Coordinates of C-alpha atoms and ligand atoms in Angstrom, one line a residue:
M132 CA 129.8 140.2 106.0
C133 CA 128.7 136.8 104.9
G134 CA 128.2 134.6 101.8
I135 CA 124.8 133.4 100.6
V136 CA 124.0 130.6 98.1
G137 CA 120.8 129.0 96.9
Y138 CA 119.9 126.2 94.5
I139 CA 116.7 124.9 92.9
G140 CA 116.7 122.3 90.1
G141 CA 116.9 118.6 89.6
R142 CA 120.1 117.7 91.4
A143 CA 120.8 117.1 95.1
A144 CA 121.1 120.6 96.5
A145 CA 123.5 120.1 99.5
P146 CA 126.8 119.3 97.5
I147 CA 126.1 122.2 95.1
L148 CA 125.5 124.6 98.0
I149 CA 128.6 123.5 99.8
E150 CA 130.7 124.0 96.6
G151 CA 129.2 127.4 96.3
L152 CA 130.0 128.3 99.9
K153 CA 133.6 127.2 99.4
R154 CA 133.9 129.9 96.7
L155 CA 132.4 132.5 99.1
E156 CA 134.4 131.6 102.2
Y157 CA 136.5 134.8 101.6
R158 CA 133.4 136.7 102.6
G159 CA 133.5 135.2 106.1
Y160 CA 134.2 131.8 107.5
D161 CA 133.5 131.5 111.2
S162 CA 130.4 129.4 110.9
S163 CA 128.1 128.1 108.2
G164 CA 124.8 126.3 107.5
L165 CA 122.4 124.8 105.0
A166 CA 118.7 124.2 104.6
V167 CA 117.2 121.8 102.1
Y168 CA 113.7 120.9 101.3
H169 CA 112.7 117.2 101.5
S170 CA 109.1 116.7 102.9
G171 CA 109.8 119.8 105.0
I172 CA 112.8 122.0 105.7
H173 CA 115.9 120.3 107.1
I174 CA 118.7 122.5 108.6
V175 CA 122.3 121.8 109.5
K176 CA 124.6 124.5 110.9
T177 CA 127.8 124.7 112.8
A178 CA 130.5 127.1 114.1
G179 CA 133.9 126.6 112.5
R180 CA 135.1 126.0 109.1
L181 CA 133.1 124.6 106.1
S182 CA 134.7 121.1 106.5
R183 CA 132.6 120.7 109.7
L184 CA 129.4 121.6 107.8
E185 CA 130.4 119.2 105.1
E186 CA 130.5 116.4 107.7
K187 CA 127.1 117.4 109.2
A188 CA 125.5 117.8 105.7
A189 CA 126.0 114.1 105.1
Q190 CA 122.9 113.6 107.4
L191 CA 120.7 115.7 105.1
P192 CA 118.0 114.1 102.9
P193 CA 118.6 114.5 99.2
G194 CA 116.5 117.6 98.6
T195 CA 116.7 119.5 95.3
A196 CA 116.1 123.0 96.6
G197 CA 118.0 124.7 99.4
I198 CA 119.9 127.7 100.7
G199 CA 123.3 128.1 102.4
H200 CA 125.4 130.6 104.3
T201 CA 128.9 131.2 105.4
R202 CA 129.2 133.8 108.2
W203 CA 131.6 136.3 109.7
A204 CA 130.1 137.2 113.1
T205 CA 128.7 140.7 113.7
H206 CA 125.8 140.2 116.1
G207 CA 126.5 137.3 118.5
E208 CA 129.6 135.1 118.7
P209 CA 130.3 132.4 116.1
S210 CA 128.3 129.5 117.5
D211 CA 125.9 126.8 116.1
A212 CA 122.9 128.7 117.3
N213 CA 124.0 132.0 115.7
S214 CA 124.8 130.3 112.4
H215 CA 122.4 130.7 109.5
P216 CA 119.9 129.6 108.3
H217 CA 117.5 130.9 110.9
T218 CA 114.0 129.8 111.3
D219 CA 110.7 130.9 112.9
C220 CA 108.8 129.3 115.8
T221 CA 107.1 126.8 113.5
G222 CA 110.1 125.8 111.5
Q223 CA 108.2 126.7 108.3
F224 CA 110.6 129.3 107.1
A225 CA 114.4 129.2 106.6
V226 CA 116.3 132.5 106.0
V227 CA 120.0 133.3 105.3
H228 CA 121.0 137.0 105.6
N229 CA 124.0 139.2 104.8
G230 CA 124.0 142.7 106.2
I231 CA 122.7 144.3 109.4
I232 CA 119.1 144.8 110.5
E233 CA 119.5 148.0 112.5
N234 CA 116.1 148.0 114.2
Y235 CA 116.3 144.3 115.2
R236 CA 116.0 145.1 119.0
E237 CA 112.7 146.9 118.5
L238 CA 111.5 144.1 116.2
I239 CA 112.4 141.4 118.6
A240 CA 110.8 143.2 121.5
D241 CA 107.6 143.6 119.5
L242 CA 107.6 140.0 118.2
K243 CA 108.1 138.7 121.7
T244 CA 105.0 140.4 123.0
R245 CA 103.1 138.2 120.6
G246 CA 104.8 135.0 121.8
H247 CA 107.7 134.6 119.4
R248 CA 110.7 132.7 120.8
F249 CA 114.2 133.5 119.6
D250 CA 117.1 130.9 119.6
S251 CA 120.0 133.1 118.6
E252 CA 121.7 136.4 119.5
T253 CA 121.5 137.6 115.8
D254 CA 119.7 140.4 114.2
S255 CA 118.9 138.1 111.2
E256 CA 116.5 135.9 113.2
V257 CA 113.8 138.6 113.2
V258 CA 113.2 137.9 109.5
P259 CA 111.8 134.4 109.6
H260 CA 109.6 135.4 112.6
L261 CA 108.3 138.4 110.6
L262 CA 107.5 136.1 107.7
E263 CA 105.7 133.7 110.1
E264 CA 103.5 136.7 111.2
L265 CA 102.9 138.1 107.8
W266 CA 102.4 134.9 105.8
T267 CA 99.8 135.2 103.0
G268 CA 100.3 131.9 101.4
D269 CA 102.5 133.5 98.7
L270 CA 106.2 133.6 99.5
A271 CA 107.3 136.6 97.4
E272 CA 104.3 138.6 98.5
T273 CA 105.1 137.8 102.2
V274 CA 108.7 138.8 101.8
L275 CA 107.7 142.1 100.1
K276 CA 105.3 142.8 103.1
A277 CA 108.1 142.2 105.6
L278 CA 110.7 144.5 103.9
P279 CA 109.3 147.8 104.9
R280 CA 109.6 146.7 108.5
L281 CA 113.4 146.2 108.2
K282 CA 115.8 149.1 108.6
G283 CA 119.4 148.5 107.5
S284 CA 121.1 146.5 104.8
Y285 CA 120.4 143.0 103.6
A286 CA 120.7 140.3 101.1
L287 CA 118.3 137.6 101.9
A288 CA 117.5 134.1 100.6
V289 CA 114.3 132.5 101.8
M290 CA 112.5 129.2 101.6
A291 CA 109.1 128.1 103.0
G292 CA 107.9 124.6 103.9
A293 CA 104.6 125.5 102.3
R294 CA 106.2 126.5 99.0
P295 CA 108.7 123.6 98.3
D296 CA 109.2 124.5 94.6
E297 CA 110.3 128.1 95.1
L298 CA 113.1 130.2 96.6
V299 CA 113.0 134.0 97.1
A300 CA 116.0 136.3 97.1
V301 CA 116.0 140.0 97.8
R302 CA 118.7 142.7 98.2
Q303 CA 119.2 146.1 99.8
D304 CA 122.7 147.5 100.0
N305 CA 124.3 144.0 99.8
P306 CA 125.3 142.2 96.7
L307 CA 123.2 139.3 95.3
V308 CA 123.4 137.5 92.0
I309 CA 121.1 135.0 90.3
G310 CA 122.6 132.3 88.1
L311 CA 120.6 131.0 85.2
G312 CA 121.2 127.3 84.3
A313 CA 119.1 124.9 82.2
G314 CA 116.2 123.9 84.4
E315 CA 118.2 124.9 87.5
Y316 CA 118.7 128.3 89.1
F317 CA 121.2 129.6 91.6
I318 CA 121.5 132.4 94.2
A319 CA 124.9 133.7 95.3
S320 CA 126.5 136.7 97.0
D321 CA 129.2 136.8 94.3
I322 CA 129.8 135.5 90.8
P323 CA 132.7 133.0 91.6
A324 CA 130.1 130.8 93.4
L325 CA 128.2 130.3 90.2
L326 CA 130.8 129.8 87.6
A327 CA 131.0 126.1 87.8
H328 CA 127.4 126.0 86.7
T329 CA 126.6 129.0 84.5
R330 CA 128.0 132.2 83.2
K331 CA 124.6 133.8 82.7
V332 CA 123.6 136.0 85.6
I333 CA 121.2 138.6 86.7
I334 CA 122.8 141.1 89.1
L335 CA 119.9 142.2 91.4
E336 CA 119.5 145.9 92.0
D337 CA 118.6 147.3 95.4
G338 CA 115.0 146.7 96.3
Q339 CA 114.6 143.9 93.7
L340 CA 113.3 140.5 94.6
A341 CA 113.9 137.3 92.6
R342 CA 111.5 134.4 92.6
L343 CA 113.2 131.2 91.5
T344 CA 111.3 128.0 90.5
R345 CA 112.5 125.1 88.3
E346 CA 110.7 126.8 85.4
G347 CA 112.6 130.1 85.6
V348 CA 113.3 133.3 87.5
A349 CA 111.0 136.3 87.8
V350 CA 112.4 139.6 89.1
L351 CA 110.0 142.0 90.9
D352 CA 110.3 145.5 92.3
R353 CA 109.3 146.5 95.8
T354 CA 105.7 146.9 94.8
G355 CA 105.5 143.4 93.3
R356 CA 105.6 144.6 89.7
A357 CA 107.6 142.4 87.2
V358 CA 110.9 144.0 86.2
D359 CA 112.7 143.3 82.9
A360 CA 116.0 142.3 84.5
R361 CA 119.2 142.4 82.3
V362 CA 121.0 139.1 81.8
T363 CA 124.8 139.5 81.9
E364 CA 127.3 137.1 80.4
I365 CA 130.3 136.6 82.6
S366 CA 133.6 136.3 80.8
W367 CA 135.7 135.0 83.7
D368 CA 135.9 131.2 83.6
A369 CA 135.8 128.8 86.5
E370 CA 139.5 128.0 86.2
A371 CA 140.3 131.7 86.8
V372 CA 139.0 131.4 90.3
E373 CA 140.7 128.1 91.0
K374 CA 144.2 127.9 92.5
G375 CA 145.8 126.9 89.2
G376 CA 148.4 124.7 90.8
Y377 CA 149.5 127.2 93.5
P378 CA 149.3 126.1 97.1
H379 CA 147.3 129.3 98.0
Y380 CA 145.2 131.9 96.2
M381 CA 147.5 134.6 97.6
L382 CA 150.6 133.2 95.8
K383 CA 148.6 132.6 92.6
E384 CA 147.4 136.2 92.7
I385 CA 150.9 137.6 93.4
F386 CA 152.1 135.8 90.2
E387 CA 149.0 137.0 88.2
Q388 CA 150.1 140.6 88.6
P389 CA 152.0 140.9 85.3
A390 CA 148.8 139.6 83.4
A391 CA 146.5 141.8 85.6
L392 CA 148.6 144.8 84.8
R393 CA 148.8 144.0 81.1
N394 CA 145.0 143.7 81.0
T395 CA 144.4 146.9 82.9
L396 CA 146.9 148.9 80.9
G397 CA 145.7 147.4 77.6
R398 CA 142.1 148.2 78.4
Y399 CA 142.7 152.0 78.7
M400 CA 145.9 152.8 76.8
D401 CA 146.2 152.4 73.0
R402 CA 149.4 151.7 71.1
D403 CA 150.2 155.4 70.7
G404 CA 149.8 156.1 74.4
G405 CA 146.3 157.6 74.0
I406 CA 144.3 157.1 77.2
S407 CA 140.5 156.8 77.5
F408 CA 138.2 155.4 80.1
P409 CA 134.9 154.2 78.6
D410 CA 132.9 154.3 81.9
C411 CA 134.2 157.7 83.0
R412 CA 132.3 160.6 81.6
L413 CA 134.4 163.4 83.0
S414 CA 135.2 165.7 80.0
P415 CA 138.4 167.6 79.6
G416 CA 136.3 170.7 80.6
D417 CA 135.2 168.9 83.8
L418 CA 138.8 167.9 84.6
A419 CA 140.0 171.5 84.0
G420 CA 137.4 172.7 86.5
I421 CA 138.7 170.5 89.4
G422 CA 140.1 172.6 92.3
K423 CA 140.8 169.8 94.7
I424 CA 141.0 166.0 94.7
S425 CA 140.0 163.7 97.6
I426 CA 141.1 160.1 97.5
V427 CA 139.2 157.9 99.9
A428 CA 139.6 154.1 100.6
C429 CA 140.4 151.5 103.2
G430 CA 143.4 149.2 103.9
T431 CA 145.4 148.3 100.9
A432 CA 143.3 150.5 98.6
Y433 CA 144.1 153.5 100.8
H434 CA 147.8 152.7 100.4
A435 CA 147.3 152.6 96.6
G436 CA 145.7 156.0 96.8
L437 CA 148.9 157.6 98.2
L438 CA 150.4 157.4 94.7
G439 CA 147.4 159.5 93.5
K440 CA 148.4 162.3 95.9
H441 CA 151.9 162.2 94.7
L442 CA 151.0 162.5 91.0
F443 CA 148.1 164.9 91.3
E444 CA 149.5 167.2 93.9
S445 CA 153.3 167.0 93.8
V446 CA 153.4 166.8 90.0
L447 CA 150.2 168.3 88.6
R448 CA 149.8 170.8 91.5
I449 CA 146.2 170.0 92.2
P450 CA 145.6 170.1 96.0
T451 CA 145.0 166.4 96.9
E452 CA 144.2 164.7 100.2
N453 CA 144.1 161.0 101.1
D454 CA 141.6 159.8 103.7
L455 CA 140.7 156.5 105.3
A456 CA 137.1 156.0 104.5
S457 CA 136.2 155.2 108.1
E458 CA 137.4 158.7 109.2
F459 CA 136.4 160.7 106.1
R460 CA 132.7 161.3 106.8
Y461 CA 133.2 162.1 110.5
R462 CA 135.7 164.9 109.9
N463 CA 133.2 167.1 108.0
P464 CA 135.4 167.3 104.9
I465 CA 135.2 170.2 102.5
L466 CA 133.6 168.9 99.4
G467 CA 131.9 170.8 96.6
P468 CA 131.3 170.8 92.8
D469 CA 134.9 171.5 92.1
T470 CA 136.1 168.5 94.2
L471 CA 136.9 165.2 92.4
L472 CA 136.3 162.5 95.0
I473 CA 138.1 159.3 93.9
V474 CA 137.0 156.2 95.9
I475 CA 139.0 153.0 95.5
S476 CA 137.8 149.6 96.4
Q477 CA 138.7 146.1 95.1
S478 CA 135.3 144.6 96.1
G479 CA 133.2 147.7 95.5
E480 CA 131.3 146.7 98.6
T481 CA 133.3 148.1 101.5
A482 CA 130.7 149.8 103.7
D483 CA 132.9 152.7 104.8
T484 CA 134.1 153.5 101.2
L485 CA 130.5 153.3 99.9
A486 CA 129.4 155.7 102.7
A487 CA 132.1 158.1 101.8
M488 CA 131.1 158.0 98.1
R489 CA 127.5 158.6 99.0
E490 CA 128.5 161.6 101.2
G491 CA 130.5 163.0 98.2
L492 CA 127.5 162.6 95.9
R493 CA 125.2 164.2 98.5
R494 CA 127.5 167.2 98.7
G495 CA 127.7 167.7 95.0
A496 CA 131.3 166.5 94.4
R497 CA 132.2 164.8 91.1
V498 CA 132.7 161.2 92.0
L499 CA 134.9 158.6 90.3
A500 CA 135.1 155.0 91.5
V501 CA 138.1 152.7 90.9
T502 CA 136.9 149.1 91.5
N503 CA 137.6 145.6 90.4
V504 CA 134.1 144.3 90.4
A505 CA 131.6 145.1 87.7
G506 CA 128.1 145.0 89.1
S507 CA 129.3 145.8 92.6
T508 CA 127.3 148.4 94.5
M509 CA 130.1 151.0 94.0
A510 CA 130.2 150.4 90.3
R511 CA 126.5 150.8 90.0
E512 CA 126.1 153.9 92.1
A513 CA 129.2 155.8 90.9
P514 CA 128.6 158.2 88.0
N515 CA 132.1 157.5 86.7
V516 CA 134.0 154.2 87.0
I517 CA 137.4 152.9 86.1
Y518 CA 137.7 149.1 86.5
T519 CA 140.9 147.5 87.5
A520 CA 141.1 144.4 85.3
A521 CA 142.7 142.2 88.0
G522 CA 140.2 139.3 87.6
P523 CA 138.7 137.8 90.8
E524 CA 140.8 138.3 93.9
I525 CA 140.0 135.5 96.4
A526 CA 142.8 135.7 99.1
V527 CA 141.9 138.0 101.9
A528 CA 145.3 139.7 101.4
S529 CA 145.0 142.1 98.5
T530 CA 147.9 141.9 96.0
K531 CA 147.0 142.2 92.4
A532 CA 144.2 144.6 93.2
Y533 CA 146.8 147.0 94.7
T534 CA 149.2 147.0 91.7
T535 CA 146.3 147.4 89.3
Q536 CA 144.9 150.3 91.4
L537 CA 148.4 151.9 91.2
A538 CA 148.3 151.4 87.4
V539 CA 144.9 153.0 87.1
L540 CA 145.9 156.0 89.1
A541 CA 149.0 156.5 87.0
L542 CA 146.9 156.3 83.8
L543 CA 144.4 158.7 85.3
A544 CA 147.1 161.2 86.1
C545 CA 148.4 160.9 82.5
H546 CA 144.9 161.5 81.3
V547 CA 144.4 164.6 83.5
A548 CA 147.8 165.9 82.5
Q549 CA 146.7 165.6 78.9
A550 CA 143.4 167.4 79.5
L551 CA 145.2 170.2 81.4
G552 CA 148.1 170.4 79.0
R553 CA 150.6 170.1 81.9
E554 CA 153.9 168.3 82.5
Q555 CA 153.8 166.5 79.1
E556 CA 157.4 165.4 79.2
Y557 CA 157.0 163.9 82.6
F558 CA 153.9 162.0 81.7
D559 CA 155.2 160.8 78.3
E560 CA 158.0 159.2 80.3
L561 CA 155.5 157.8 82.7
R562 CA 153.5 156.3 79.8
R563 CA 156.6 154.7 78.4
G564 CA 157.4 153.3 81.9
L565 CA 153.9 151.9 82.3
R566 CA 154.3 149.9 79.1
Q567 CA 157.3 148.2 80.6
V568 CA 155.7 147.4 83.9
P569 CA 154.1 144.0 83.2
Q570 CA 157.3 142.5 81.8
L571 CA 159.5 144.0 84.5
A572 CA 157.1 142.7 87.2
E573 CA 157.5 139.2 85.6
G574 CA 161.3 139.6 85.9
V575 CA 161.1 140.8 89.5
L576 CA 158.9 137.8 90.5
A577 CA 161.3 135.3 89.0
A578 CA 164.4 137.0 90.3
V579 CA 163.4 137.7 93.9
E580 CA 161.2 134.8 94.8
P581 CA 164.0 132.3 95.9
R582 CA 165.7 134.9 98.1
V583 CA 162.5 136.1 99.7
Q584 CA 161.3 132.6 100.3
E585 CA 164.5 132.0 102.3
L586 CA 163.9 135.3 104.2
G587 CA 160.4 134.2 104.9
R588 CA 161.6 130.9 106.4
A589 CA 164.1 132.8 108.5
S590 CA 161.3 135.0 109.8
T591 CA 159.9 132.3 112.1
E592 CA 162.3 133.9 114.6
W593 CA 160.9 137.4 114.1
R594 CA 158.6 139.0 116.7
N595 CA 158.7 142.6 115.2
A596 CA 159.6 144.0 111.9
F597 CA 160.0 147.6 110.6
F598 CA 159.4 148.8 107.1
I599 CA 160.9 152.2 106.4
G600 CA 161.1 154.6 103.5
R601 CA 160.5 158.2 102.4
G602 CA 157.9 159.6 100.0
L603 CA 156.4 156.9 97.8
D604 CA 158.7 154.4 99.5
W605 CA 156.9 155.2 102.8
A606 CA 153.6 154.4 101.0
V607 CA 155.0 151.0 100.0
A608 CA 156.4 150.5 103.5
Q609 CA 152.8 150.9 104.8
E610 CA 151.5 148.4 102.4
G611 CA 154.3 145.9 103.2
A612 CA 153.8 146.2 106.9
L613 CA 150.0 145.7 106.6
K614 CA 150.5 142.6 104.5
L615 CA 153.0 141.1 107.0
K616 CA 150.8 141.6 110.0
E617 CA 147.7 140.5 108.3
I618 CA 149.0 137.2 107.0
S619 CA 151.8 136.2 109.3
Y620 CA 150.7 137.8 112.5
I621 CA 154.2 139.3 113.0
H622 CA 153.9 142.8 114.5
A623 CA 155.1 145.1 111.8
E624 CA 155.5 148.9 111.8
A625 CA 155.7 151.2 108.8
Y626 CA 157.8 154.3 109.5
S627 CA 158.7 157.3 107.5
A628 CA 162.4 156.8 107.5
G629 CA 163.1 160.3 108.6
E630 CA 160.8 160.0 111.5
L631 CA 162.5 157.0 113.1
K632 CA 164.8 159.1 115.3
H633 CA 161.8 160.9 116.7
G634 CA 160.8 157.9 118.8
A635 CA 160.7 154.5 117.2
L636 CA 164.5 154.2 117.0
A637 CA 164.3 153.3 120.7
L638 CA 162.8 149.9 119.6
I639 CA 165.6 149.0 117.3
E640 CA 168.0 146.6 119.0
E641 CA 170.3 143.8 118.0
G642 CA 168.7 141.6 115.4
V643 CA 165.5 143.6 114.7
P644 CA 164.6 143.1 111.1
V645 CA 164.2 146.3 109.0
I646 CA 163.0 146.3 105.5
G647 CA 164.4 149.5 104.0
L648 CA 162.7 150.8 100.8
A649 CA 165.1 152.9 98.8
T650 CA 163.7 153.5 95.3
Q651 CA 163.2 157.2 95.1
P652 CA 166.3 158.8 93.6
E653 CA 165.6 162.3 95.0
L654 CA 165.4 161.0 98.6
L655 CA 168.0 158.3 98.3
E656 CA 170.8 159.9 100.2
K657 CA 168.6 160.7 103.1
T658 CA 167.0 157.3 103.1
V659 CA 170.4 155.6 103.1
S660 CA 171.4 157.7 106.2
N661 CA 168.3 156.6 108.0
I662 CA 169.0 153.0 107.1
R663 CA 172.5 153.5 108.6
E664 CA 171.0 154.9 111.8
A665 CA 168.9 151.7 112.2
K666 CA 171.9 149.4 111.3
A667 CA 174.1 151.2 113.8
R668 CA 171.6 150.2 116.6
G669 CA 171.8 146.5 115.6
A670 CA 169.0 146.2 113.0
V671 CA 169.4 143.6 110.3
V672 CA 168.5 145.6 107.2
H673 CA 167.2 144.2 103.9
A674 CA 167.0 146.9 101.4
I675 CA 164.7 146.9 98.4
T676 CA 166.3 149.1 95.8
Q677 CA 167.4 149.6 92.2
F678 CA 170.7 151.1 93.6
P679 CA 172.4 148.1 95.2
L680 CA 175.8 149.6 95.0
L681 CA 174.8 152.7 97.0
L682 CA 173.3 150.5 99.6
A683 CA 176.0 147.9 99.7
D684 CA 177.6 149.0 103.0
A685 CA 174.5 150.4 104.6
A686 CA 172.3 147.3 104.4
D687 CA 172.9 143.6 105.3
A688 CA 171.4 142.4 102.0
C689 CA 169.8 144.0 98.9
I690 CA 166.8 142.8 97.0
E691 CA 167.5 144.4 93.6
L692 CA 164.9 146.0 91.3
P693 CA 165.1 147.2 87.7
Q694 CA 164.8 150.9 86.8
L695 CA 161.6 152.7 86.1
P696 CA 160.4 156.3 86.5
A697 CA 160.4 157.0 90.3
A698 CA 156.6 157.2 90.5
L699 CA 156.2 153.7 89.1
M700 CA 158.7 152.1 91.4
P701 CA 155.9 151.1 93.9
L702 CA 154.6 148.7 91.3
L703 CA 157.8 146.7 91.5
A704 CA 158.9 147.5 95.1
V705 CA 155.8 146.0 96.6
I706 CA 156.4 142.6 95.1
P707 CA 159.1 141.5 97.4
T708 CA 157.0 142.7 100.4
Q709 CA 154.0 140.6 99.2
L710 CA 156.2 137.5 98.8
L711 CA 157.8 138.1 102.2
A712 CA 154.4 138.2 103.9
Y713 CA 153.3 135.1 102.0
Y714 CA 156.4 133.0 102.8
A715 CA 156.5 134.2 106.4
A716 CA 152.9 133.0 106.9
A717 CA 153.5 129.8 105.0
A718 CA 156.6 129.1 107.1
R719 CA 154.5 129.5 110.2
G720 CA 151.9 127.0 108.8
L721 CA 149.2 129.7 108.9
D722 CA 146.0 129.7 106.9
V723 CA 147.4 132.2 104.4
D724 CA 144.2 132.9 102.3
K725 CA 142.0 133.2 105.4
P726 CA 143.8 135.0 108.2
R727 CA 142.1 135.0 111.5
N728 CA 139.5 137.7 112.4
L729 CA 139.4 139.1 108.8
A730 CA 137.2 138.8 105.8
K731 CA 137.7 139.7 102.2
S732 CA 134.8 142.0 101.8
V733 CA 134.0 144.3 104.8
T734 CA 130.4 145.2 104.3
V735 CA 129.9 146.6 107.8
E736 CA 131.2 149.9 109.2
Ligands
LIG932 O1 137.5 145.7 98.8 P1 138.3 146.9 99.3 O2 139.4 147.2 98.4 O3 137.4 148.1 99.5 O4 138.9 146.5 100.6 C1 139.6 147.4 101.5 C2 140.3 146.7 102.6 O5 139.5 146.0 103.4 C3 141.4 145.7 102.0 O6 142.3 146.3 101.1 C4 142.2 145.1 103.2 O7 143.0 146.0 103.8 C5 143.0 143.9 102.6 N1 142.7 142.7 103.3 C6 144.5 144.1 102.8 O8 145.2 143.0 102.2

């Protein structure tokens, strides 16, 4: 998973490309590179962070056309040689690639028999060598000739020394966007890289190729026929993707949750509580015909899906299962026309979740995607979509995407309940609760931040932490533990509180921190007993609860939450856990927005 940029116009390309790459670093950041044209192609590339590329790029001549890449290694370690752009034997072609060329070994073996020399361990390097072999004198035509030879997924940006006034971009199963400026044109893997220059974009479809010159952009299909591509106007502004005064994107995004929730709820729920989803075409009759729901996602989105099971199964009595997308296809799930498959993905580009969605479509299930990114592969391929209106999420750690996913699932359950005429009282109360959520979230952020900041500072001593809870609290515990490990590198375990004594209690000793989630009234008594069990073994317990008095002698400290219907408590309870992960990582001086070994968008299986 990598980020691609390209520029052709009248300004020096390198600084524009580097700025664009900075906006895409969330897609991968172990190495990077640039190619610019100035009486021939000049390439700089390096392992490490973009600051190293910036230093090296100072040596580049002032070309006004170029391509760039930020990488997250899949084939070959992060090294200068494996960084993109890659070139052919003659240095006439420069190529940046996102995705995987599955048949690269065969292609390399074949190309080597005709004398091609390879400098990297990557799959991507086959592309410039193929272009060298197939060169017709026309860059777009040559790229189209090469594509049928490639198996796998790709977004490619290409330049040729013989065609200095032209760039070519093409996509298959990997996102690529073309930005339209005045006399200048851009290529990027994602919209934030373009917003400083333009809001007019063409979102390329699979199999489409864009030819960029200083005069304009032509979009062609696989056969080389011109396509009338739709120009989309982006409403996010550049400031929305900046840090807005916060030290890190993650903290900014945590604090954006009230606004993100307001936007998401406002988009789908009217003043009278009526709920409608404009991009979801499932009729009340379709919903009434659903015999089973399958909710499939990865990471944080999977944790959000756990609320879906609670509402659809425990409340609405529709059999519902949650699956990790990476497991789903391989367990031969039972899917049919009466199954509603709900896939959840912030990016809409997660390879495993996309594969699960395609499997569902293939087997005739009704498919509904919940995603944050309009124009993403998931949004385009799913027959029904509900967007979370979280705005761009840049930090690798997902925060506002999670809470808006919870909000969408709650709205969807209200909508299904309406269609089925079931549990109206329960869902009326849920709707009233949802209206209160943005303001209550604002209050929680303000109230708990100082305390949690202190706890985060104290956590520099922690080596392990436990997050425990029952029911929906266990779901939040899983999300809290993921966030803490991902950002602060503290080993964290999420445990169903009742399960502790079946093994993990052996790990609780003097001073071990335990975050006890206790927000579900029906399970409270039992959760409090489990918290006591941990405390009796020496744990230092921080409870997150709206019932501080009941926890007063069981926990060492309480982080107090306001009251909401139980099913909505995860929307508030998760906030202290997000802040804890953030402040624990910040106290350790870690790179909060870009944790080691991880990327924002996981476009490989
Ligand atoms: O874009 P997606 O929602 O499909 O991403 C899924 C996971 O990769 C993601 O939620 C990941 O677990 C986050 N980094 C967690 O903070």
